[in-house]
Amino acid sequence: MDTKDTKDTKDGGWIAFPFVSLVSVVVTLVSLNPTPTQAQKGAGPVPPVSRPAAATGEVNLTAASANVSESGSPVTIHILRWSTDEERNPVVAALTPSAPVTAPAGGGARGGRGGARRGAAGGAGGAPNPIAALTAAIDRAPTLGYIWTRDITGYSIKYAYHVPLPDGGERIVLATNRRLGGYSPAWNPVGAPAVTDYEFTLIEIRLDARGRGEGKTSVTTKVVVDNEARTVALENYAATPALLQNVSR
């Protein structure tokens, strides 16, 4: 420790008095209180914060195929987010087109190829084609997640809707722009009364309060509009055979 001679005022003598230099104090304070940069350098890079799926709005579901040629195949559903009102409205509106316009008498011969527009706007004779319009609307929608099966490629989720059920469960409606199992015989329904020819697939899942349930698809039933929930849905969910079993969230 540094010392400095100091004169005693009583007897006029000189005594040695300890003196701590200002430099020593500063050095000590700096060593005890490192700057943020020094602390960060010593601790290394800060790891990213891990957030649960619920915080980011993502939903993960697992299931197995049922009532198809190869029942029991694993299915994974990863929903990144739900459709917004702006994204959902065109899909719902596509299945509820306005009344068709009646062609004037005698206009058929003159109209030629342009007299009857086909595709999403309408079918033969100008009649609206809701399924074609719905197919186009689903295809134009953004990708909101993925469905993975044993197929080589996954299915893009283009429509995602959910609503709570009175019993504490959840109703989930998803749509992909491809037909489920369109190129795989493993998804051929077994014992189904009828099979639709939609190019898309609508999946409706009902979960109980524990997050477990089953799923049914448009492969074996028609798609309609649920006006009360304002969403596309399966025509008769109760009577439709389940193609997804052991669904778990």
Coordinates of N, CA and C in Angstrom, one line a residue:
M1 N 0.9 -1.2 0.0 CA 0.0 0.0 0.0 C 0.9 1.2 0.0
D2 N 0.5 2.2 -0.8 CA 1.2 3.5 -0.8 C 1.1 4.2 0.5
T3 N 2.2 4.9 0.9 CA 2.1 5.7 2.1 C 2.6 7.1 1.8
K4 N 2.3 8.1 2.7 CA 2.7 9.5 2.5 C 3.0 10.0 3.9
D5 N 4.1 10.7 4.0 CA 4.4 11.3 5.3 C 3.5 12.5 5.6
T6 N 3.0 12.6 6.8 CA 2.1 13.7 7.2 C 2.6 14.2 8.5
K7 N 2.6 15.5 8.7 CA 3.1 16.2 9.9 C 2.1 16.1 11.0
D8 N 2.5 15.8 12.2 CA 1.6 15.7 13.3 C 1.5 17.1 13.9
T9 N 0.3 17.7 14.1 CA 0.1 19.0 14.6 C 0.3 19.2 16.0
K10 N 0.4 18.1 16.8 CA 0.6 18.2 18.3 C 2.1 18.5 18.6
D11 N 3.0 17.7 18.1 CA 4.4 17.8 18.6 C 5.3 18.2 17.4
G12 N 4.7 18.5 16.3 CA 5.6 19.0 15.2 C 6.3 17.9 14.5
G13 N 6.1 16.6 14.9 CA 6.8 15.5 14.3 C 6.2 15.1 13.0
W14 N 6.7 14.1 12.4 CA 6.2 13.5 11.2 C 5.8 12.0 11.4
I15 N 4.7 11.6 10.9 CA 4.2 10.2 11.1 C 3.9 9.7 9.7
A16 N 4.0 8.3 9.5 CA 3.6 7.7 8.3 C 2.1 7.4 8.2
F17 N 1.4 8.0 7.3 CA -0.1 7.8 7.2 C -0.4 7.1 5.9
P18 N -1.2 5.9 6.0 CA -1.5 5.2 4.8 C -2.4 6.0 3.8
F19 N -2.1 5.9 2.6 CA -2.9 6.7 1.6 C -3.1 5.7 0.4
V20 N -4.4 5.6 0.1 CA -4.8 4.8 -1.1 C -5.0 5.7 -2.3
S21 N -4.3 5.3 -3.3 CA -4.3 6.2 -4.5 C -5.6 6.1 -5.2
L22 N -5.9 7.2 -5.9 CA -7.2 7.2 -6.7 C -7.2 6.2 -7.8
V23 N -6.0 5.9 -8.3 CA -5.9 4.9 -9.4 C -6.2 3.6 -8.9
S24 N -5.8 3.2 -7.7 CA -6.1 1.9 -7.2 C -7.6 1.7 -7.0
V25 N -8.3 2.8 -6.5 CA -9.8 2.7 -6.3 C -10.5 2.5 -7.6
V26 N -10.1 3.2 -8.7 CA -10.7 3.1 -10.0 C -10.6 1.7 -10.5
V27 N -9.3 1.1 -10.4 CA -9.0 -0.2 -10.9 C -9.9 -1.2 -10.2
T28 N -10.0 -1.1 -8.9 CA -10.8 -2.0 -8.1 C -12.3 -2.0 -8.5
L29 N -12.8 -0.8 -8.7 CA -14.3 -0.7 -9.1 C -14.5 -1.3 -10.4
V30 N -13.6 -1.1 -11.3 CA -13.8 -1.6 -12.7 C -13.7 -3.1 -12.7
S31 N -12.8 -3.7 -11.9 CA -12.7 -5.2 -11.8 C -14.0 -5.8 -11.2
L32 N -14.6 -5.1 -10.2 CA -15.8 -5.6 -9.6 C -17.0 -5.4 -10.4
N33 N -17.0 -4.5 -11.3 CA -18.2 -4.1 -12.1 C -17.8 -4.1 -13.6
P34 N -17.7 -5.3 -14.2 CA -17.3 -5.3 -15.6 C -18.4 -4.7 -16.5
T35 N -18.0 -4.1 -17.6 CA -19.0 -3.5 -18.5 C -19.8 -4.6 -19.2
P36 N -21.0 -4.4 -19.7 CA -21.8 -5.4 -20.4 C -21.0 -6.1 -21.5
T37 N -20.1 -5.4 -22.2 CA -19.4 -6.0 -23.3 C -18.4 -7.1 -22.7
Q38 N -17.8 -6.8 -21.6 CA -16.8 -7.7 -21.0 C -17.6 -8.9 -20.5
A39 N -18.8 -8.7 -19.9 CA -19.5 -9.8 -19.4 C -20.0 -10.7 -20.5
Q40 N -20.5 -10.1 -21.6 CA -20.9 -10.9 -22.7 C -19.8 -11.7 -23.3
K41 N -18.6 -11.1 -23.4 CA -17.5 -11.8 -24.0 C -17.1 -13.0 -23.2
G42 N -17.2 -12.9 -21.9 CA -16.8 -13.9 -21.0 C -17.8 -15.1 -21.0
A43 N -19.1 -14.7 -21.2 CA -20.2 -15.8 -21.1 C -20.5 -16.4 -22.4
G44 N -20.0 -15.9 -23.5 CA -20.2 -16.4 -24.8 C -21.6 -16.0 -25.4
P45 N -22.0 -16.5 -26.6 CA -23.2 -16.0 -27.2 C -24.4 -16.5 -26.4
V46 N -25.5 -15.6 -26.4 CA -26.7 -15.9 -25.6 C -27.6 -16.8 -26.4
P47 N -28.0 -18.0 -25.9 CA -28.8 -18.9 -26.6 C -30.2 -18.4 -26.9
P48 N -30.8 -18.8 -28.0 CA -32.2 -18.3 -28.3 C -33.2 -18.8 -27.3
V49 N -34.2 -18.0 -27.1 CA -35.3 -18.3 -26.1 C -36.2 -19.4 -26.7
S50 N -36.5 -20.4 -26.0 CA -37.4 -21.5 -26.5 C -38.8 -21.2 -26.1
R51 N -39.7 -21.1 -27.0 CA -41.1 -20.7 -26.7 C -42.0 -21.9 -27.0
P52 N -43.0 -22.2 -26.2 CA -43.9 -23.3 -26.5 C -44.7 -23.0 -27.6
A53 N -45.3 -24.1 -28.2 CA -46.2 -24.0 -29.4 C -47.3 -23.0 -29.2
A54 N -47.9 -23.0 -28.0 CA -49.1 -22.2 -27.7 C -48.7 -20.7 -27.8
A55 N -47.5 -20.3 -27.5 CA -47.0 -18.9 -27.5 C -46.9 -18.4 -28.9
T56 N -46.5 -19.3 -29.8 CA -46.3 -18.8 -31.2 C -47.5 -19.1 -32.1
G57 N -48.6 -19.7 -31.5 CA -49.8 -19.9 -32.3 C -49.7 -21.2 -33.1
E58 N -48.7 -22.0 -33.0 CA -48.5 -23.2 -33.8 C -49.2 -24.4 -33.0
V59 N -49.8 -25.3 -33.8 CA -50.5 -26.5 -33.3 C -49.9 -27.7 -33.9
N60 N -49.6 -28.7 -33.2 CA -49.2 -30.0 -33.7 C -50.1 -31.1 -33.3
L61 N -50.5 -31.9 -34.3 CA -51.5 -33.0 -34.1 C -50.8 -34.3 -34.6
T62 N -51.1 -35.4 -33.9 CA -50.7 -36.7 -34.4 C -51.9 -37.5 -34.5
A63 N -51.9 -38.5 -35.5 CA -53.0 -39.3 -35.7 C -52.6 -40.6 -36.5
A64 N -53.5 -41.4 -36.8 CA -53.3 -42.6 -37.6 C -54.5 -42.8 -38.5
S65 N -54.2 -43.3 -39.7 CA -55.3 -43.5 -40.7 C -56.2 -44.6 -40.2
A66 N -57.5 -44.5 -40.7 CA -58.5 -45.5 -40.3 C -59.5 -45.7 -41.5
N67 N -60.1 -46.9 -41.5 CA -61.1 -47.2 -42.5 C -60.6 -47.0 -44.0
V68 N -59.3 -47.2 -44.2 CA -58.7 -47.2 -45.5 C -57.9 -48.5 -45.7
S69 N -57.4 -48.6 -46.9 CA -56.7 -49.8 -47.3 C -55.5 -50.2 -46.3
E70 N -54.8 -49.2 -45.9 CA -53.7 -49.4 -45.0 C -53.9 -48.6 -43.7
S71 N -54.9 -49.0 -42.9 CA -55.2 -48.4 -41.7 C -54.0 -48.4 -40.7
G72 N -53.9 -47.4 -39.8 CA -52.8 -47.4 -38.8 C -51.6 -46.6 -39.3
S73 N -51.6 -46.1 -40.5 CA -50.4 -45.4 -40.9 C -50.3 -44.0 -40.2
P74 N -49.1 -43.6 -39.8 CA -49.0 -42.4 -39.0 C -49.3 -41.1 -39.8
V75 N -49.9 -40.1 -39.2 CA -50.2 -38.9 -39.8 C -49.7 -37.8 -38.8
T76 N -49.0 -36.8 -39.3 CA -48.6 -35.6 -38.5 C -49.2 -34.3 -39.2
I77 N -49.8 -33.5 -38.3 CA -50.4 -32.3 -38.8 C -49.7 -31.1 -38.1
H78 N -49.1 -30.2 -38.8 CA -48.5 -29.0 -38.2 C -49.1 -27.8 -38.8
I79 N -49.8 -27.1 -37.9 CA -50.5 -25.8 -38.2 C -49.7 -24.7 -37.8
L80 N -49.2 -23.9 -38.7 CA -48.4 -22.7 -38.4 C -49.2 -21.6 -37.8
R81 N -50.4 -21.4 -38.4 CA -51.3 -20.3 -37.9 C -52.7 -20.6 -38.5
W82 N -53.7 -19.9 -38.0 CA -55.1 -20.0 -38.4 C -55.4 -19.0 -39.5
S83 N -56.3 -19.3 -40.4 CA -56.7 -18.4 -41.5 C -57.3 -17.1 -40.9
T84 N -57.0 -16.0 -41.4 CA -57.6 -14.7 -41.0 C -59.0 -14.6 -41.7
D85 N -59.8 -13.7 -41.3 CA -61.1 -13.4 -41.9 C -60.9 -13.1 -43.4
E86 N -59.9 -12.4 -43.7 CA -59.7 -12.0 -45.1 C -59.3 -13.2 -46.0
E87 N -58.7 -14.2 -45.4 CA -58.3 -15.4 -46.1 C -59.4 -16.4 -46.1
R88 N -60.2 -16.4 -45.1 CA -61.3 -17.4 -45.0 C -62.5 -17.0 -45.8
N89 N -62.8 -15.7 -45.9 CA -64.0 -15.3 -46.6 C -64.1 -15.7 -48.1
P90 N -63.0 -15.6 -48.9 CA -63.1 -16.0 -50.3 C -63.4 -17.5 -50.4
V91 N -62.9 -18.3 -49.5 CA -63.1 -19.8 -49.6 C -64.6 -20.1 -49.3
V92 N -65.2 -19.5 -48.3 CA -66.6 -19.7 -47.9 C -67.5 -19.1 -49.0
A93 N -67.1 -18.0 -49.5 CA -68.0 -17.3 -50.6 C -68.0 -18.1 -51.9
A94 N -66.9 -18.9 -52.1 CA -66.8 -19.7 -53.4 C -67.9 -20.7 -53.4
L95 N -68.3 -21.2 -52.2 CA -69.3 -22.3 -52.2 C -70.7 -21.8 -52.1
T96 N -70.8 -20.4 -52.0 CA -72.1 -19.8 -52.0 C -72.2 -18.8 -53.1
P97 N -72.2 -19.2 -54.4 CA -72.2 -18.2 -55.5 C -73.5 -17.5 -55.6
S98 N -73.5 -16.4 -56.3 CA -74.8 -15.7 -56.6 C -75.5 -16.5 -57.7
A99 N -76.8 -16.1 -57.8 CA -77.7 -16.8 -58.8 C -77.1 -16.6 -60.2
P100 N -77.3 -17.7 -61.0 CA -76.7 -17.6 -62.4 C -77.5 -16.6 -63.2
V101 N -76.8 -16.0 -64.2 CA -77.5 -15.1 -65.1 C -78.1 -15.9 -66.3
T102 N -79.4 -15.6 -66.6 CA -80.1 -16.3 -67.6 C -79.7 -15.7 -69.0
A103 N -79.3 -16.5 -69.9 CA -78.9 -16.1 -71.2 C -80.1 -15.6 -72.0
P104 N -80.0 -14.6 -72.8 CA -81.2 -14.1 -73.6 C -81.6 -15.2 -74.7
A105 N -82.9 -15.2 -75.0 CA -83.4 -16.1 -76.0 C -82.7 -16.0 -77.3
G106 N -82.3 -17.1 -77.9 CA -81.7 -17.0 -79.2 C -80.2 -16.7 -79.2
G107 N -79.7 -16.5 -78.0 CA -78.3 -16.1 -77.9 C -77.3 -17.2 -78.0
G108 N -77.8 -18.5 -77.9 CA -76.9 -19.6 -77.9 C -76.2 -19.8 -79.2
A109 N -76.8 -19.6 -80.3 CA -76.1 -19.7 -81.6 C -75.1 -18.7 -81.8
R110 N -75.4 -17.5 -81.3 CA -74.4 -16.4 -81.6 C -73.3 -16.4 -80.6
G111 N -73.6 -17.0 -79.4 CA -72.5 -16.9 -78.3 C -71.3 -17.8 -78.7
G112 N -71.5 -18.9 -79.3 CA -70.4 -19.7 -79.7 C -69.6 -20.2 -78.5
R113 N -68.3 -20.2 -78.6 CA -67.5 -20.6 -77.5 C -67.6 -19.7 -76.3
G114 N -67.8 -18.5 -76.5 CA -67.9 -17.5 -75.4 C -69.2 -17.5 -74.7
G115 N -70.2 -18.2 -75.3 CA -71.6 -18.1 -74.7 C -71.7 -18.8 -73.4
A116 N -70.8 -19.8 -73.1 CA -70.9 -20.5 -71.9 C -69.5 -20.6 -71.3
R117 N -69.3 -19.9 -70.3 CA -67.9 -19.9 -69.6 C -67.9 -21.0 -68.7
R118 N -66.7 -21.7 -68.7 CA -66.6 -22.9 -67.9 C -65.5 -22.6 -66.9
G119 N -65.2 -23.6 -66.0 CA -64.2 -23.4 -65.0 C -64.8 -23.0 -63.7
A120 N -64.0 -22.1 -63.0 CA -64.5 -21.7 -61.6 C -65.7 -20.9 -61.7
A121 N -65.9 -20.1 -62.8 CA -67.0 -19.2 -62.8 C -68.3 -19.9 -63.1
G122 N -68.3 -21.0 -63.9 CA -69.5 -21.7 -64.2 C -69.3 -22.9 -65.1
G123 N -70.3 -23.6 -65.2 CA -70.3 -24.8 -66.0 C -71.0 -24.6 -67.3
A124 N -71.6 -25.7 -67.8 CA -72.3 -25.6 -69.1 C -73.5 -24.8 -69.0
G125 N -73.8 -24.0 -70.0 CA -75.0 -23.1 -70.0 C -74.9 -21.9 -69.0
G126 N -73.7 -21.6 -68.5 CA -73.5 -20.5 -67.6 C -73.9 -20.8 -66.2
A127 N -74.2 -22.1 -65.9 CA -74.6 -22.4 -64.5 C -73.3 -22.4 -63.6
P128 N -73.4 -21.8 -62.4 CA -72.2 -21.7 -61.6 C -71.7 -23.1 -61.1
N129 N -70.4 -23.2 -60.9 CA -69.8 -24.4 -60.5 C -69.1 -24.2 -59.2
P130 N -69.9 -24.3 -58.0 CA -69.3 -24.0 -56.7 C -68.0 -24.8 -56.4
I131 N -68.0 -26.1 -56.7 CA -66.8 -26.9 -56.4 C -65.6 -26.4 -57.1
A132 N -65.8 -26.1 -58.4 CA -64.6 -25.5 -59.2 C -64.2 -24.2 -58.6
A133 N -65.1 -23.4 -58.2 CA -64.7 -22.1 -57.5 C -64.0 -22.3 -56.2
L134 N -64.5 -23.3 -55.4 CA -63.9 -23.6 -54.2 C -62.5 -24.2 -54.3
T135 N -62.3 -25.0 -55.3 CA -61.0 -25.6 -55.6 C -60.0 -24.5 -56.0
A136 N -60.4 -23.5 -56.8 CA -59.6 -22.4 -57.1 C -59.2 -21.5 -55.9
A137 N -60.2 -21.3 -55.1 CA -60.0 -20.4 -53.9 C -59.1 -21.1 -52.9
I138 N -59.2 -22.4 -52.7 CA -58.3 -23.1 -51.8 C -56.8 -23.0 -52.4
D139 N -56.7 -23.2 -53.7 CA -55.4 -23.3 -54.3 C -54.7 -21.9 -54.2
R140 N -55.5 -20.8 -54.3 CA -54.9 -19.5 -54.2 C -54.5 -19.1 -52.8
A141 N -55.0 -19.7 -51.8 CA -54.8 -19.3 -50.4 C -53.3 -19.6 -50.0
P142 N -52.8 -18.8 -49.0 CA -51.4 -19.0 -48.6 C -51.3 -20.3 -47.8
T143 N -50.1 -20.8 -47.7 CA -49.8 -22.1 -47.0 C -49.7 -21.7 -45.5
L144 N -50.5 -22.5 -44.7 CA -50.6 -22.2 -43.3 C -50.1 -23.4 -42.4
G145 N -49.6 -24.4 -43.1 CA -49.0 -25.5 -42.4 C -48.9 -26.7 -43.3
Y146 N -48.7 -27.9 -42.7 CA -48.4 -29.1 -43.5 C -49.0 -30.3 -42.9
I147 N -49.4 -31.3 -43.7 CA -49.8 -32.6 -43.3 C -48.9 -33.6 -43.9
W148 N -48.3 -34.4 -43.0 CA -47.4 -35.4 -43.4 C -47.9 -36.8 -43.2
T149 N -47.9 -37.6 -44.3 CA -48.2 -39.0 -44.3 C -47.1 -39.9 -44.8
R150 N -47.3 -41.1 -45.2 CA -46.2 -41.9 -45.7 C -46.0 -41.6 -47.2
D151 N -46.8 -40.7 -47.8 CA -46.5 -40.3 -49.1 C -45.2 -39.6 -49.2
I152 N -44.7 -39.5 -50.5 CA -43.3 -38.9 -50.7 C -43.3 -37.4 -50.3
T153 N -44.4 -36.7 -50.6 CA -44.4 -35.3 -50.3 C -45.5 -35.0 -49.3
G154 N -45.5 -33.9 -48.6 CA -46.5 -33.5 -47.7 C -47.6 -32.8 -48.4
Y155 N -48.6 -32.4 -47.6 CA -49.8 -31.7 -48.1 C -49.8 -30.3 -47.5
S156 N -49.9 -29.3 -48.3 CA -49.9 -27.9 -47.8 C -51.3 -27.6 -47.3
I157 N -51.4 -27.1 -46.1 CA -52.6 -26.6 -45.5 C -52.9 -25.2 -46.0
K158 N -54.1 -25.1 -46.7 CA -54.4 -23.8 -47.3 C -55.6 -23.1 -46.5
Y159 N -56.2 -23.8 -45.6 CA -57.3 -23.3 -44.9 C -57.3 -23.9 -43.5
A160 N -57.4 -23.1 -42.5 CA -57.3 -23.5 -41.1 C -58.2 -22.7 -40.2
Y161 N -59.2 -23.4 -39.7 CA -60.3 -22.8 -38.9 C -60.5 -23.6 -37.6
H162 N -60.7 -22.9 -36.5 CA -61.0 -23.7 -35.3 C -62.0 -22.9 -34.4
V163 N -62.7 -23.6 -33.6 CA -63.7 -23.0 -32.7 C -63.9 -23.9 -31.5
P164 N -64.0 -23.3 -30.3 CA -64.2 -24.2 -29.1 C -65.6 -24.8 -29.1
L165 N -65.7 -26.0 -28.5 CA -67.0 -26.7 -28.4 C -67.5 -26.5 -27.0
P166 N -68.9 -26.7 -26.9 CA -69.5 -26.5 -25.5 C -68.9 -27.4 -24.4
D167 N -68.5 -28.6 -24.8 CA -68.0 -29.5 -23.8 C -66.5 -29.3 -23.4
G168 N -65.9 -28.2 -23.9 CA -64.5 -27.9 -23.6 C -63.6 -28.4 -24.7
G169 N -64.1 -29.1 -25.7 CA -63.3 -29.6 -26.8 C -63.0 -28.5 -27.8
E170 N -62.7 -29.0 -29.0 CA -62.3 -28.1 -30.1 C -62.7 -28.7 -31.4
R171 N -63.2 -27.8 -32.3 CA -63.5 -28.2 -33.7 C -62.5 -27.6 -34.6
I172 N -61.8 -28.4 -35.4 CA -60.8 -27.9 -36.4 C -61.2 -28.3 -37.8
V173 N -61.1 -27.3 -38.7 CA -61.4 -27.6 -40.1 C -60.2 -27.2 -40.9
L174 N -59.6 -28.1 -41.7 CA -58.5 -27.8 -42.5 C -58.8 -28.2 -43.9
A175 N -58.1 -27.6 -44.9 CA -58.2 -27.9 -46.3 C -56.8 -27.8 -46.9
T176 N -56.6 -28.8 -47.8 CA -55.4 -28.9 -48.6 C -55.8 -28.9 -50.0
N177 N -54.9 -28.3 -50.9 CA -55.2 -28.2 -52.3 C -54.9 -29.5 -53.1
R178 N -54.7 -30.5 -52.4 CA -54.5 -31.8 -53.1 C -55.4 -32.9 -52.5
R179 N -55.7 -33.9 -53.2 CA -56.6 -34.9 -52.8 C -55.8 -35.9 -51.9
L180 N -56.3 -36.2 -50.7 CA -55.6 -37.1 -49.8 C -55.5 -38.5 -50.4
G181 N -54.2 -38.9 -50.6 CA -54.0 -40.2 -51.1 C -54.3 -40.3 -52.6
G182 N -54.3 -39.2 -53.3 CA -54.6 -39.2 -54.7 C -53.7 -40.1 -55.5
Y183 N -52.5 -40.3 -55.1 CA -51.6 -41.2 -55.8 C -51.1 -42.3 -55.0
S184 N -51.9 -42.6 -54.0 CA -51.5 -43.7 -53.1 C -52.7 -44.6 -52.8
P185 N -52.7 -45.9 -53.1 CA -53.8 -46.7 -52.8 C -54.0 -47.0 -51.3
A186 N -53.0 -46.6 -50.5 CA -53.1 -46.8 -49.1 C -54.3 -46.0 -48.5
W187 N -54.8 -44.9 -49.1 CA -55.8 -44.1 -48.6 C -57.2 -44.4 -49.3
N188 N -57.3 -45.5 -50.0 CA -58.6 -45.8 -50.6 C -59.5 -46.2 -49.5
P189 N -60.7 -45.6 -49.4 CA -61.6 -45.9 -48.3 C -62.1 -47.3 -48.4
V190 N -62.4 -47.9 -47.3 CA -62.9 -49.3 -47.2 C -64.3 -49.2 -46.7
G191 N -65.2 -49.8 -47.5 CA -66.6 -49.8 -47.1 C -67.3 -48.5 -47.1
A192 N -66.8 -47.5 -47.7 CA -67.4 -46.2 -47.8 C -68.6 -46.2 -48.8
P193 N -69.7 -45.6 -48.5 CA -70.8 -45.7 -49.5 C -70.6 -44.9 -50.8
A194 N -69.8 -43.9 -50.7 CA -69.5 -43.0 -51.9 C -68.2 -42.3 -51.7
V195 N -67.6 -42.1 -52.8 CA -66.3 -41.4 -52.8 C -66.4 -40.1 -53.7
T196 N -66.1 -39.0 -53.2 CA -66.1 -37.8 -54.0 C -64.9 -37.7 -55.0
D197 N -65.0 -36.8 -55.9 CA -63.9 -36.7 -56.9 C -63.2 -35.3 -56.8
Y198 N -63.3 -34.7 -55.6 CA -62.7 -33.4 -55.4 C -61.2 -33.5 -55.6
E199 N -60.6 -32.4 -56.1 CA -59.2 -32.3 -56.3 C -58.5 -31.8 -55.0
F200 N -59.3 -31.3 -54.0 CA -58.8 -30.9 -52.7 C -59.3 -31.8 -51.7
T201 N -58.9 -31.6 -50.4 CA -59.4 -32.4 -49.3 C -59.7 -31.5 -48.1
L202 N -60.9 -31.7 -47.6 CA -61.3 -30.9 -46.4 C -61.3 -32.0 -45.3
I203 N -60.7 -31.6 -44.2 CA -60.5 -32.4 -43.0 C -61.2 -31.7 -41.8
E204 N -62.1 -32.4 -41.2 CA -62.8 -31.8 -40.0 C -62.4 -32.7 -38.8
I205 N -61.9 -32.1 -37.8 CA -61.4 -32.8 -36.6 C -62.2 -32.4 -35.4
R206 N -62.6 -33.3 -34.6 CA -63.3 -33.0 -33.3 C -62.5 -33.5 -32.2
L207 N -62.1 -32.7 -31.3 CA -61.3 -33.0 -30.1 C -62.1 -32.8 -28.8
D208 N -61.9 -33.7 -27.8 CA -62.5 -33.5 -26.6 C -61.7 -32.6 -25.7
A209 N -62.1 -32.4 -24.4 CA -61.4 -31.5 -23.5 C -60.0 -31.9 -23.3
R210 N -59.7 -33.2 -23.5 CA -58.3 -33.7 -23.2 C -57.4 -33.5 -24.5
G211 N -58.0 -33.0 -25.6 CA -57.2 -32.9 -26.8 C -57.1 -34.1 -27.6
R212 N -58.1 -35.0 -27.5 CA -58.1 -36.3 -28.2 C -59.4 -36.4 -29.0
G213 N -59.3 -37.1 -30.2 CA -60.5 -37.3 -30.9 C -60.3 -38.0 -32.2
E214 N -61.0 -37.6 -33.3 CA -60.9 -38.3 -34.6 C -61.1 -37.2 -35.7
G215 N -60.9 -37.6 -36.9 CA -61.0 -36.7 -38.0 C -61.7 -37.4 -39.2
K216 N -62.5 -36.6 -39.9 CA -63.2 -37.1 -41.1 C -62.9 -36.2 -42.3
T217 N -63.0 -36.7 -43.5 CA -62.6 -35.9 -44.7 C -63.6 -35.9 -45.8
S218 N -63.4 -35.1 -46.7 CA -64.3 -34.9 -47.9 C -64.0 -36.0 -48.9
V219 N -63.1 -37.0 -48.6 CA -63.0 -38.1 -49.5 C -64.2 -39.0 -49.6
T220 N -65.0 -39.0 -48.5 CA -66.2 -39.8 -48.4 C -67.5 -39.0 -48.2
T221 N -67.4 -37.7 -48.2 CA -68.7 -36.9 -48.1 C -68.5 -35.6 -48.7
K222 N -69.6 -34.9 -48.9 CA -69.6 -33.6 -49.6 C -69.2 -32.5 -48.7
V223 N -68.8 -31.4 -49.3 CA -68.4 -30.2 -48.6 C -69.6 -29.2 -48.7
V224 N -69.9 -28.6 -47.6 CA -71.0 -27.6 -47.6 C -70.5 -26.3 -46.8
V225 N -71.4 -25.4 -46.6 CA -71.1 -24.2 -45.8 C -71.8 -24.3 -44.5
D226 N -71.1 -24.1 -43.4 CA -71.8 -24.0 -42.1 C -72.0 -22.5 -41.9
N227 N -73.2 -22.1 -42.1 CA -73.5 -20.7 -42.0 C -73.4 -20.1 -40.6
E228 N -73.7 -21.0 -39.6 CA -73.6 -20.5 -38.2 C -72.2 -20.2 -37.8
A229 N -71.3 -21.2 -38.2 CA -69.9 -21.0 -37.9 C -69.1 -20.2 -38.9
R230 N -69.8 -19.9 -40.0 CA -69.2 -19.2 -41.2 C -67.9 -19.9 -41.6
T231 N -68.0 -21.1 -42.0 CA -66.9 -21.9 -42.5 C -67.3 -23.0 -43.4
V232 N -66.5 -23.5 -44.2 CA -66.7 -24.7 -45.0 C -66.6 -25.9 -44.0
A233 N -67.4 -26.9 -44.3 CA -67.4 -28.1 -43.4 C -67.9 -29.3 -44.1
L234 N -67.9 -30.4 -43.5 CA -68.5 -31.7 -44.1 C -70.0 -31.7 -43.9
E235 N -70.6 -32.2 -44.9 CA -72.1 -32.2 -45.0 C -72.8 -32.9 -43.8
N236 N -72.3 -34.1 -43.5 CA -72.9 -34.8 -42.4 C -71.8 -35.5 -41.6
Y237 N -71.3 -34.7 -40.6 CA -70.1 -35.2 -39.9 C -70.4 -36.5 -39.1
A238 N -71.6 -36.5 -38.5 CA -71.9 -37.6 -37.6 C -72.0 -39.0 -38.4
A239 N -72.5 -38.9 -39.6 CA -72.6 -40.1 -40.4 C -71.4 -40.5 -41.3
T240 N -70.4 -39.6 -41.3 CA -69.2 -39.9 -42.1 C -68.2 -40.7 -41.4
P241 N -67.7 -41.8 -42.0 CA -66.7 -42.6 -41.4 C -65.4 -41.8 -41.1
A242 N -64.8 -42.1 -40.0 CA -63.5 -41.4 -39.7 C -62.4 -42.0 -40.5
L243 N -61.6 -41.1 -41.1 CA -60.3 -41.6 -41.8 C -59.1 -41.3 -40.9
L244 N -59.3 -40.6 -39.8 CA -58.2 -40.3 -38.9 C -58.6 -40.7 -37.5
Q245 N -57.9 -41.6 -36.9 CA -58.2 -42.1 -35.5 C -57.0 -41.7 -34.6
N246 N -57.4 -41.8 -33.3 CA -56.3 -41.5 -32.3 C -55.7 -40.1 -32.5
V247 N -56.5 -39.1 -32.9 CA -56.0 -37.8 -33.1 C -55.6 -37.2 -31.7
S248 N -54.5 -36.6 -31.6 CA -54.0 -36.1 -30.3 C -53.3 -34.8 -30.5
R249 N -53.6 -33.8 -29.6 CA -53.0 -32.5 -29.7 C -51.9 -32.4 -28.6

